[in-house]
Short mmCIF file of C-alpha atoms in Angstrom, two decimals:
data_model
loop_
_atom_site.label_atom_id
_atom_site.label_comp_id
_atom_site.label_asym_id
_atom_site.label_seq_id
_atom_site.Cartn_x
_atom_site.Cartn_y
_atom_site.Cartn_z
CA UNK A 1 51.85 8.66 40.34
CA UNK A 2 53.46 9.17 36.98
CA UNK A 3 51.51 7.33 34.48
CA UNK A 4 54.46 4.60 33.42
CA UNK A 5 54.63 3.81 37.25
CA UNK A 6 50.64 3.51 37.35
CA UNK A 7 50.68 1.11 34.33
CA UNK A 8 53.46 -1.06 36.09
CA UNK A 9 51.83 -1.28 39.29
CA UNK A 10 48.11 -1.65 37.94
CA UNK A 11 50.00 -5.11 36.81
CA UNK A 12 50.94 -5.89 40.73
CA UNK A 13 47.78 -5.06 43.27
CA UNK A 14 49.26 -5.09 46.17
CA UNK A 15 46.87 -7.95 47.84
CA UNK A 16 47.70 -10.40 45.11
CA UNK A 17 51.05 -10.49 46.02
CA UNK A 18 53.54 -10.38 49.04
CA UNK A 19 55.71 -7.95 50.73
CA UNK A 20 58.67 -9.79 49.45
CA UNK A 21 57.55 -9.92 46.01
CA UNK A 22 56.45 -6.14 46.08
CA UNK A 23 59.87 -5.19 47.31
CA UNK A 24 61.84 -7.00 44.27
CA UNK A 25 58.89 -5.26 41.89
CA UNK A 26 60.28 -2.04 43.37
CA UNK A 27 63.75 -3.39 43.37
CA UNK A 28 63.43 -4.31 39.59
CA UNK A 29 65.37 -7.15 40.28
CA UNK A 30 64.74 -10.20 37.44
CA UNK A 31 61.53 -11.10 39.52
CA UNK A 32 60.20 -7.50 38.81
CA UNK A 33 58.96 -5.68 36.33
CA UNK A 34 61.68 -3.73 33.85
CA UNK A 35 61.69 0.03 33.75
CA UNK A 36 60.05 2.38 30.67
CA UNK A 37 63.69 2.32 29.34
CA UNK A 38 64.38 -1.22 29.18
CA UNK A 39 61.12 -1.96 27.52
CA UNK A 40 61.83 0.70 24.57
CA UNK A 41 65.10 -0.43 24.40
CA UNK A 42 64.46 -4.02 23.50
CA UNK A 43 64.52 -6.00 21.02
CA UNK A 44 61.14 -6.10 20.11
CA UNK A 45 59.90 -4.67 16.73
CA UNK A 46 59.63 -0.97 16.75
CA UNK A 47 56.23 0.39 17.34
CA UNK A 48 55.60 -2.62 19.95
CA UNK A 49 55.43 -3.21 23.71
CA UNK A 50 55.63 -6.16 25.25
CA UNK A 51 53.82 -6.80 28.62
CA UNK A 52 55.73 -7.04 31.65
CA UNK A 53 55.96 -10.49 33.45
CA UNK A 54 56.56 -11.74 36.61
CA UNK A 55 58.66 -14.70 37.26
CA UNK A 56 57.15 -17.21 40.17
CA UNK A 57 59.47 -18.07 42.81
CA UNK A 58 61.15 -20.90 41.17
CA UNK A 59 61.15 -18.58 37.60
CA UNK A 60 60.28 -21.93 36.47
CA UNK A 61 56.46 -20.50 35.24
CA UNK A 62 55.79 -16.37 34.60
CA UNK A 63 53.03 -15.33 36.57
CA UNK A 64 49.80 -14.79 34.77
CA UNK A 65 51.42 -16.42 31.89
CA UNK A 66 49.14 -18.84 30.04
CA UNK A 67 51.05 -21.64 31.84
CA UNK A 68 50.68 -20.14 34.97
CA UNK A 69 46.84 -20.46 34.19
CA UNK A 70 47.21 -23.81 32.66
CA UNK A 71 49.07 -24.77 36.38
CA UNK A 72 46.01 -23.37 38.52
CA UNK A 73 43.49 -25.39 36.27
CA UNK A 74 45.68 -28.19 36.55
CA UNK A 75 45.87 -27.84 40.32
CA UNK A 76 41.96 -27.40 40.10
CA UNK A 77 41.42 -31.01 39.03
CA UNK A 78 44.15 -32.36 41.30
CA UNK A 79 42.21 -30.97 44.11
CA UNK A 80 38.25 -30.58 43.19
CA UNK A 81 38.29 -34.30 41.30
CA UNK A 82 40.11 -36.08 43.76
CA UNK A 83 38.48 -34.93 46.82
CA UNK A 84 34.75 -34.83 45.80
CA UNK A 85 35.36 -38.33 44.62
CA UNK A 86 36.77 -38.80 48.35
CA UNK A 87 33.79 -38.05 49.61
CA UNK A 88 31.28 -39.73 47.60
CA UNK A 89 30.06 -41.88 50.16
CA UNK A 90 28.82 -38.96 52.16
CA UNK A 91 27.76 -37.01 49.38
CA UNK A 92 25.23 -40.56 48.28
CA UNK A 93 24.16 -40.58 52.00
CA UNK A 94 23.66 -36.80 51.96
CA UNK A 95 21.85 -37.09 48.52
CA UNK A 96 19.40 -39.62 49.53
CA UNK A 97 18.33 -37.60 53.09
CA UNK A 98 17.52 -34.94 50.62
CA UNK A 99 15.40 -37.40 48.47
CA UNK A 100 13.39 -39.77 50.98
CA UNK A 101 13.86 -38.17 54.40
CA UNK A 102 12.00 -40.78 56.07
CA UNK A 103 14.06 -43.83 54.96
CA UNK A 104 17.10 -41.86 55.67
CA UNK A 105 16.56 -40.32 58.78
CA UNK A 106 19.92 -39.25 59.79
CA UNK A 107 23.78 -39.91 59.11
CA UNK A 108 24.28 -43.53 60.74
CA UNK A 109 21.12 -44.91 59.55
CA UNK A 110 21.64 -43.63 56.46
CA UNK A 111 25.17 -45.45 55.78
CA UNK A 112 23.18 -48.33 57.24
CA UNK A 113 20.57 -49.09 55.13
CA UNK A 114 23.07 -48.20 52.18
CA UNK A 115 25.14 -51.25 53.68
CA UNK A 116 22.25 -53.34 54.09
CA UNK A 117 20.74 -52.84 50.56
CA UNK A 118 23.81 -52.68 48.40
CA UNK A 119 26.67 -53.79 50.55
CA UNK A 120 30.36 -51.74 50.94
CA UNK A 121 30.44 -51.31 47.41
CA UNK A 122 27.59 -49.17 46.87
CA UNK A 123 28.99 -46.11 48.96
CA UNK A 124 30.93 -45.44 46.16
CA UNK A 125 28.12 -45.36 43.68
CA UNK A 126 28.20 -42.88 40.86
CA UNK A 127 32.06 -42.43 41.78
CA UNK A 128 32.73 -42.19 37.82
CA UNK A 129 30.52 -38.96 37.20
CA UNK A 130 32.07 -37.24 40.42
CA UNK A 131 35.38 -37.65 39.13
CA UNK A 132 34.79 -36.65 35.37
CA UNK A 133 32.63 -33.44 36.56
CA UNK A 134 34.32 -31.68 39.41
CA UNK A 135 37.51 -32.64 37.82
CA UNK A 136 36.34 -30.19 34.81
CA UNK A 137 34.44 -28.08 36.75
CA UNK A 138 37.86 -27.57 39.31
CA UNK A 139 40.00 -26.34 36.38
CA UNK A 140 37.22 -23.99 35.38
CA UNK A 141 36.44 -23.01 38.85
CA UNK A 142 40.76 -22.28 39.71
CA UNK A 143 41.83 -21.44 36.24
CA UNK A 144 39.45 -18.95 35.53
CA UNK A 145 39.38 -17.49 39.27
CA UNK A 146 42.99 -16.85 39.18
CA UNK A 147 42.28 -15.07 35.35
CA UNK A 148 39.62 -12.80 36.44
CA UNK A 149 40.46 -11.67 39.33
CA UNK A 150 43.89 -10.19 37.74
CA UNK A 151 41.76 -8.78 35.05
CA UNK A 152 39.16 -6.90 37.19
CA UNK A 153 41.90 -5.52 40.09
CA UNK A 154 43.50 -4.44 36.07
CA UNK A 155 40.28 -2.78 35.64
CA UNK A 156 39.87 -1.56 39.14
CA UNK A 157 43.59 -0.06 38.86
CA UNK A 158 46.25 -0.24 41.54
CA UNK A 159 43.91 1.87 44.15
CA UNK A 160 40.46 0.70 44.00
CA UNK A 161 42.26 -2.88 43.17
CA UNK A 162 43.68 -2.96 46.88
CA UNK A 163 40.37 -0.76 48.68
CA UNK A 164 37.60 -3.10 47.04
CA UNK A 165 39.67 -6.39 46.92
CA UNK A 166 36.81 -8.10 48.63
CA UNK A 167 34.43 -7.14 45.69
CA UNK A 168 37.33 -8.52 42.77
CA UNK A 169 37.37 -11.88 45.19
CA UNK A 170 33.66 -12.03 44.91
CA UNK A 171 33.24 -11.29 41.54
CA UNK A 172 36.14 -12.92 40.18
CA UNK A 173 34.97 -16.03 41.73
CA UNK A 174 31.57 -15.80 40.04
CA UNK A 175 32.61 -15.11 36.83
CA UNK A 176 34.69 -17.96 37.46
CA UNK A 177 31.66 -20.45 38.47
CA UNK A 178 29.16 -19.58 35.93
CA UNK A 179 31.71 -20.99 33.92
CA UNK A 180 32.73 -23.95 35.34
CA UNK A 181 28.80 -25.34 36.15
CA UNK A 182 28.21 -25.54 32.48
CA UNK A 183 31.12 -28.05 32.73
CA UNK A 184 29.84 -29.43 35.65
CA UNK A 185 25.98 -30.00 34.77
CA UNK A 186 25.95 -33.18 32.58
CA UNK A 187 28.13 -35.34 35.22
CA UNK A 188 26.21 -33.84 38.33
CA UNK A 189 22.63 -34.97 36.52
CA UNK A 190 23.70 -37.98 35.72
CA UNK A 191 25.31 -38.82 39.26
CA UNK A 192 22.46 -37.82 40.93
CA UNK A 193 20.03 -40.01 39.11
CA UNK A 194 22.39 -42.74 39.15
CA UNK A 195 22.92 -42.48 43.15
CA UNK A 196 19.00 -41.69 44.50
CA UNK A 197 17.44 -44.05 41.90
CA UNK A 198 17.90 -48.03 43.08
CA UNK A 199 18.52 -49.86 39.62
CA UNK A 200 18.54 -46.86 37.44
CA UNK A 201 22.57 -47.40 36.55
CA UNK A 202 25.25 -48.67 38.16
CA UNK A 203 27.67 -46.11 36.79
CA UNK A 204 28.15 -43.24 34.32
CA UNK A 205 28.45 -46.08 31.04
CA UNK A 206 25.06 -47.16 31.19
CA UNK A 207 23.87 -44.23 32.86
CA UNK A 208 24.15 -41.77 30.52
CA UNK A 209 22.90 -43.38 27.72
CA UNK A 210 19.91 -44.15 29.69
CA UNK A 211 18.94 -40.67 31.44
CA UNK A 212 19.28 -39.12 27.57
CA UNK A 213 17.03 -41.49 26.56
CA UNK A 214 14.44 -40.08 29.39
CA UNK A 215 15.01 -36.72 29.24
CA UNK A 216 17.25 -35.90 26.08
CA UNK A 217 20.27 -33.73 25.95
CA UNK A 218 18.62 -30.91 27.46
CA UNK A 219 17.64 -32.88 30.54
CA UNK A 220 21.37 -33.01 31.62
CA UNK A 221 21.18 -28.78 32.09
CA UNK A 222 18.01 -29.14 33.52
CA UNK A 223 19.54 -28.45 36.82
CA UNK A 224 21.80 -25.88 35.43
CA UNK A 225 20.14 -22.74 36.56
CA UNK A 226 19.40 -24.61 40.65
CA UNK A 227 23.18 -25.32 40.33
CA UNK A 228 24.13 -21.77 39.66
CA UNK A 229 22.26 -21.22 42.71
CA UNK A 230 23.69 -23.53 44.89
CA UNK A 231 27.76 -22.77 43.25
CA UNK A 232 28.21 -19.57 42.87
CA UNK A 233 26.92 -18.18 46.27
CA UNK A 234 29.45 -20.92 47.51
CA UNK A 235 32.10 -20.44 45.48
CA UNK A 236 31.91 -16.69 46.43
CA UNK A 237 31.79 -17.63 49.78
CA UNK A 238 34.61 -19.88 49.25
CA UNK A 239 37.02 -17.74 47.88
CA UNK A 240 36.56 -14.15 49.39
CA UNK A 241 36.16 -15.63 52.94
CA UNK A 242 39.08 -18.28 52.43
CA UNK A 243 41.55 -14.97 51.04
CA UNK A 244 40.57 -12.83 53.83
CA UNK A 245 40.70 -15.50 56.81
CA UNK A 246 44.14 -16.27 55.64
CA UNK A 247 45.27 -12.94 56.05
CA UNK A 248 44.00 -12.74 59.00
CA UNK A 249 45.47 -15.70 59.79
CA UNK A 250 49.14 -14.22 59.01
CA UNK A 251 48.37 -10.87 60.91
CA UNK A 252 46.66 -11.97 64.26
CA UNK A 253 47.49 -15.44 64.83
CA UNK A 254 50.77 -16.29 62.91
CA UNK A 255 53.67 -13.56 64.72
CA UNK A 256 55.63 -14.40 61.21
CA UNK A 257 55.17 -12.90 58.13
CA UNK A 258 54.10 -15.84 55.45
CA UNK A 259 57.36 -15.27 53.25
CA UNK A 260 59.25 -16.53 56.51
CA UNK A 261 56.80 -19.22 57.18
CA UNK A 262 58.37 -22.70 56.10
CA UNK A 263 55.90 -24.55 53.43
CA UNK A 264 54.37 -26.86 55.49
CA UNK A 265 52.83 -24.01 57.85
CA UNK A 266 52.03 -22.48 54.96
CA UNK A 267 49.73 -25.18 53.42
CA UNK A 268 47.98 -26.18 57.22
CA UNK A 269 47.11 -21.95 57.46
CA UNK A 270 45.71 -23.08 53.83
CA UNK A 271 44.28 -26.41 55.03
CA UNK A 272 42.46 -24.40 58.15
CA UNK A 273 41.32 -21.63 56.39
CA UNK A 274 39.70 -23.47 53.63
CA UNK A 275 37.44 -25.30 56.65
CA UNK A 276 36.27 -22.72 57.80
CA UNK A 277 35.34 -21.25 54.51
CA UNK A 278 34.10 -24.75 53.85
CA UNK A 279 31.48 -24.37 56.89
CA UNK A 280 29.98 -20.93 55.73
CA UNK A 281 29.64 -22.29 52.09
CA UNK A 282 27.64 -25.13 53.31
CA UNK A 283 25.20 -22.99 55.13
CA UNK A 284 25.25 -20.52 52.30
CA UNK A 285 24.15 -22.82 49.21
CA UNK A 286 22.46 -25.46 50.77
CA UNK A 287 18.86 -24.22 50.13
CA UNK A 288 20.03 -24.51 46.34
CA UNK A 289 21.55 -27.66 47.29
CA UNK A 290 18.42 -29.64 48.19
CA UNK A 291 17.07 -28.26 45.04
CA UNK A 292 19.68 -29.61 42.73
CA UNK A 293 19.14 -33.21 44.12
CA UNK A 294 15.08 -32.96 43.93
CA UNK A 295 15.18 -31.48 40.49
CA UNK A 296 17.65 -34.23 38.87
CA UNK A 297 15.73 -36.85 40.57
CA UNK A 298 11.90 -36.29 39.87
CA UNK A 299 11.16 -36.18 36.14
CA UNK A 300 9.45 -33.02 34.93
CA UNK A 301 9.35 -31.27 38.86
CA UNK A 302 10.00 -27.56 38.96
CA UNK A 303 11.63 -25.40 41.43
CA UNK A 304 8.01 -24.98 42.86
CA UNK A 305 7.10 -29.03 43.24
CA UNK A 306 10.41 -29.10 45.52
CA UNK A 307 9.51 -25.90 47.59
CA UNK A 308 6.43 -27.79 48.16
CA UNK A 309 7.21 -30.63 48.55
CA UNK A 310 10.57 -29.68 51.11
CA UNK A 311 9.21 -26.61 52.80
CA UNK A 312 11.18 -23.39 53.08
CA UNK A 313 12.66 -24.55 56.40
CA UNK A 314 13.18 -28.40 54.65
CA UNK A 315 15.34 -26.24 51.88
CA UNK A 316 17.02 -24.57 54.51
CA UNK A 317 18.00 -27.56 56.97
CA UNK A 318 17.16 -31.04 55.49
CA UNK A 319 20.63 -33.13 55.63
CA UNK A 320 22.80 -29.50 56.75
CA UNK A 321 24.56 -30.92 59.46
CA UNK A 322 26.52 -33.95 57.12
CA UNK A 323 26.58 -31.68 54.35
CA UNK A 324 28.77 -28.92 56.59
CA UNK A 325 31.08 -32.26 58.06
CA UNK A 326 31.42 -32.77 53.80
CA UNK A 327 31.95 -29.43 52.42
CA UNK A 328 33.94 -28.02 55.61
CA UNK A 329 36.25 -31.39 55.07
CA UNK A 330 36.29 -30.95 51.11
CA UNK A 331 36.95 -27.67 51.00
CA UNK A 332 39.62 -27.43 53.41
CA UNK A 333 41.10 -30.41 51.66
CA UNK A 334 40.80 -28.46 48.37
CA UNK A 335 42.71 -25.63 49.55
CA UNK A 336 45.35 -27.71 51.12
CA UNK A 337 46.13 -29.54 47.54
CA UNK A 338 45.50 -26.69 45.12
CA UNK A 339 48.27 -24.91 47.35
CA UNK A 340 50.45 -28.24 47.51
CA UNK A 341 50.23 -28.37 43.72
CA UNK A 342 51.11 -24.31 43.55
CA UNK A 343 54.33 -25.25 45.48
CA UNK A 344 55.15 -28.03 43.94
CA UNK A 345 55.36 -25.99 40.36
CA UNK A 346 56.78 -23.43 42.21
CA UNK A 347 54.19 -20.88 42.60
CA UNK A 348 53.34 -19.11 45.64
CA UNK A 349 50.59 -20.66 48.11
CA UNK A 350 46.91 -18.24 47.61
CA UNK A 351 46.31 -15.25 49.72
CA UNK A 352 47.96 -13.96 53.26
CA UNK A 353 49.75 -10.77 51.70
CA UNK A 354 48.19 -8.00 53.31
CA UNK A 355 47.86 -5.24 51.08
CA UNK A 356 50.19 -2.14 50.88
CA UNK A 357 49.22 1.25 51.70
CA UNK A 358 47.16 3.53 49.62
CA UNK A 359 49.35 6.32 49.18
#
């Protein structure tokens, strides 16, 4: 490969992108990238090169533009804010199996004595800090996803970027998390207190004033490292398993190829997909999980006071079956809006295009 046609196509791996799109790269159609010549011949300052860009469908946002990254952030809050806040009565019944076991034994008890001792209105307790935080952590989480992994398949170059796509989904989605749990922390500490503590807070306003007054600013990262644990093992999960099941998706199961597929089948392959990437992250980070929620609640416990005081099985299994019913639900839902959001700015849905030859 000549090098100018290596530089243009280190630009396009071949799994970020469908047939169709490929085919007007190699086309150069206005959705592709220009030849050598028409760069030099530009009107840009001589001595400068201006990097190719890629027009979405609509043209209406370049791809890997900073508004195209802007757009998957904003599609990140749209989805990650809206749903975890959804699903806050599950996560406060989930939370408070992991706490005190014995009180909440299981599911429908759980959402009973919740009704009994606070009425309808506490299942949506700490609803304010699970907006706030997963809204910021979803931008970091989908904005910074969709950055790195077009900067490490850039690294990899156009080969290795389509043979070890699997390894730019993982680490592209870590890179990604690390990030977006520092955004995260604060809100999940303070929700966590607020939702497994009776009278601690009703809400985030009085809530956070009060846990910085108990533990200081530091206490609200206490949980940072337990949440790296739990988040980026899932998020990993989440993304490389949700990209490769909807390709699979497309090649087994769906006879048409996606660029044929009409929008709405589009977004349910994205809705189904994301559950069952939802089910494997649940299983995957929930150890970490039952950490997070012992650590924010007991003042001064380590990560050894809640091995103790769980078990290694308790880590492994205490309140797993709601939490896969929550995350398989969420994440599925996730998918399904991030997507919706994508097509509704005119971007392409995420994933299905199975990647071109190596040559």
């Amino acid at each position: 490969m000549a090098p100018s046609d290596q530089s243009h196509h280190s630009l396009v791996p071949g799994f970020l992108y469908s047939s169709k799109t490929l085919s007007h790269l190699n086309n150069n159609t206005n959705h592709g990238l220009p030849p050598s010549s028409s760069i030099a011949s530009s009107s840009l300052p001589q001595g400068r090169t201006k990097s190719p860009m890629i027009l979405s469908p609509k043209e209406g946002i370049r791809m890997f533009s900073p508004a195209y990254y802007a757009a998957c952030s904003a599609g990140g809050i749209f989805s990650c804010g809206l749903t975890h806040m959804a699903v806050t009565p599950l996560d406060l019944v989930k939370c408070n199996m992991q706490i005190d076991p014995v009180k909440y034994k299981n599911i429908t008890s759980g959402f009973g004595v919740l009704l009994k001792e606070q009425g309808a209105k506490g299942f949506f307790k700490g609803w304010v800090p699970t907006l706030l935080g997963y809204s910021a952590q979803g931008a970091c989480k989908f904005g910074f996803y969709e950055f790195f992994k077009k900067y490490y398949s850039d690294l990899a170059g156009p080969e290795n970027a389509i043979k070890y796509k699997t390894i730019i989904y993982l680490a592209g989605s870590a890179s990604a998390e690390v990030i977006a749990d520092v955004a995260l922390c604060p809100m999940e500490a303070v929700k966590v207190r607020v939702q497994t503590q009776p009278g601690f807070a009703r809400g985030l306003s009085d809530g956070l004033p009060k846990f910085i007054k108990a533990d200081g600013v530091s206490g609200l990262y206490k949980g940072l490292v337990p949440l790296w644990g739990r988040q980026i093992p899932y998020t990993m999960m989440k993304f490389a398993s949700f990209e490769t099941i909807v390709e699979k998706i497309y090649k087994y199961a769906i006879p048409t190829p996606k660029e044929q597929c009409s929008k709405t089948k589009q977004l349910g392959v994205s809705f189904a997909a994301g559950y069952i990437a939802g089910v494997l992250c649940a299983i995957v980070s929930h150890p970490a999980d039952n950490l997070v929620s012992f650590l924010n609640n007991a003042k001064g416990a380590t990560v050894g006071d809640a091995v103790k005081k769980i078990g290694v099985v308790g880590l492994f299994t205490r309140g797993l079956p709601l939490r896969i019913v929550m995350i398989g639900t969420l994440t599925g839902a996730q998918w399904g809006l991030y997507d919706s959001f994508k097509v509704f700015v005119g971007l392409p849905t995420t994933g299905g295009s199975a990647p071109a030859p190596v040559r």
